[in-house]
């Protein structure tokens, strides 16, 4: 299964992609995580990436596309993947189609996680992530760690992402509306779009997603 999760910042794409990856047995590929790894590596490219991410803007498509191309070519993605945060613009969607086509591959479905703006702010404001493993994510109200500031899974230190500060979140929401929302009609026209309400507990959202995915 080749899935894309689309939705505003903080909609729960990473949370749901982790669950789906475990149940479907395909890798969760997050461009946010790949880019943060690149930034942490401190290479010249990483420094450029960090600068853009700190403003809430989009990293240039050749960079994200290159990372995705490399990752989906790995053996564990041969039978499918869950893309989280990519594509994020019509330009990226067209580039992804062009990447898959020569291999006779196409997307199975695109799940849009719908979340009202006020809930976006609440979710992002309370998010804390693990410094040792970005896949370990918590929320101060809805999914708090047992020990404040410490990751339940590995004991790593929890911190607030730099781009989760209010002024950057506002910019990310603007970029989402301008660049990513047009993707909805792109995938609707292709017959791939599945809309899911992202409100309510994590398990309920997961159940809604499963209900809209093709079976078999
Ligand atoms: P990225 O890391 O992809 O950020 P995002 O898309 O803004 O998404 P988030 O990671 O903020 O949220 P999420 O939807 O995954 O929610 P989560 O599950 O964590 O991108 C960051 C930056 O990288 C971009 O701004 C851009 O600069 C760059 N970038 C990335 N991809 C790019 C691309 N393709 N092109 C160009 N640039 C790119 O959940 C959020 C919180 O809510 C958590 O605390 C969680 O515990 C909690 N939560 C989740 N679900 C629920 C629920 N159902 N109920 C209550 N709480 C919940």
mmCIF file of C-alpha atoms in Angstrom, residues 122-131 133-141 143-145 148-151 157-161 164:
data_model
loop_
_atom_site.group_PDB
_atom_site.id
_atom_site.type_symbol
_atom_site.label_atom_id
_atom_site.label_comp_id
_atom_site.label_asym_id
_atom_site.label_seq_id
_atom_site.Cartn_x
_atom_site.Cartn_y
_atom_site.Cartn_z
ATOM 1 C CA UNK A 122 -3.720 23.353 20.992
ATOM 2 C CA UNK A 123 -2.027 20.233 19.621
ATOM 3 C CA UNK A 124 1.151 21.970 18.548
ATOM 4 C CA UNK A 125 1.367 24.070 21.708
ATOM 5 C CA UNK A 126 1.404 20.944 23.882
ATOM 6 C CA UNK A 127 3.657 18.773 21.722
ATOM 7 C CA UNK A 128 6.988 17.636 23.168
ATOM 8 C CA UNK A 129 9.386 15.455 21.199
ATOM 9 C CA UNK A 130 12.290 13.257 22.213
ATOM 10 C CA UNK A 131 15.803 14.525 21.482
ATOM 11 C CA UNK A 133 14.265 9.761 18.589
ATOM 12 C CA UNK A 134 11.902 12.104 16.748
ATOM 13 C CA UNK A 135 9.331 9.315 16.416
ATOM 14 C CA UNK A 136 8.768 9.546 20.194
ATOM 15 C CA UNK A 137 6.221 12.354 20.477
ATOM 16 C CA UNK A 138 4.066 13.400 23.443
ATOM 17 C CA UNK A 139 1.408 15.956 24.305
ATOM 18 C CA UNK A 140 1.316 17.702 27.661
ATOM 19 C CA UNK A 141 -2.494 17.251 27.951
ATOM 20 C CA UNK A 143 -0.442 12.043 25.813
ATOM 21 C CA UNK A 144 1.795 13.189 28.681
ATOM 22 C CA UNK A 145 5.029 11.370 29.547
ATOM 23 C CA UNK A 148 7.817 15.300 32.891
ATOM 24 C CA UNK A 149 10.551 16.135 30.392
ATOM 25 C CA UNK A 150 11.652 12.508 29.962
ATOM 26 C CA UNK A 151 10.779 10.136 27.099
ATOM 27 C CA UNK A 157 15.140 14.496 26.911
ATOM 28 C CA UNK A 158 11.841 16.001 25.718
ATOM 29 C CA UNK A 159 11.826 19.431 24.123
ATOM 30 C CA UNK A 160 9.569 21.770 22.147
ATOM 31 C CA UNK A 161 10.387 21.955 18.436
ATOM 32 C CA UNK A 164 6.319 24.947 17.249
#
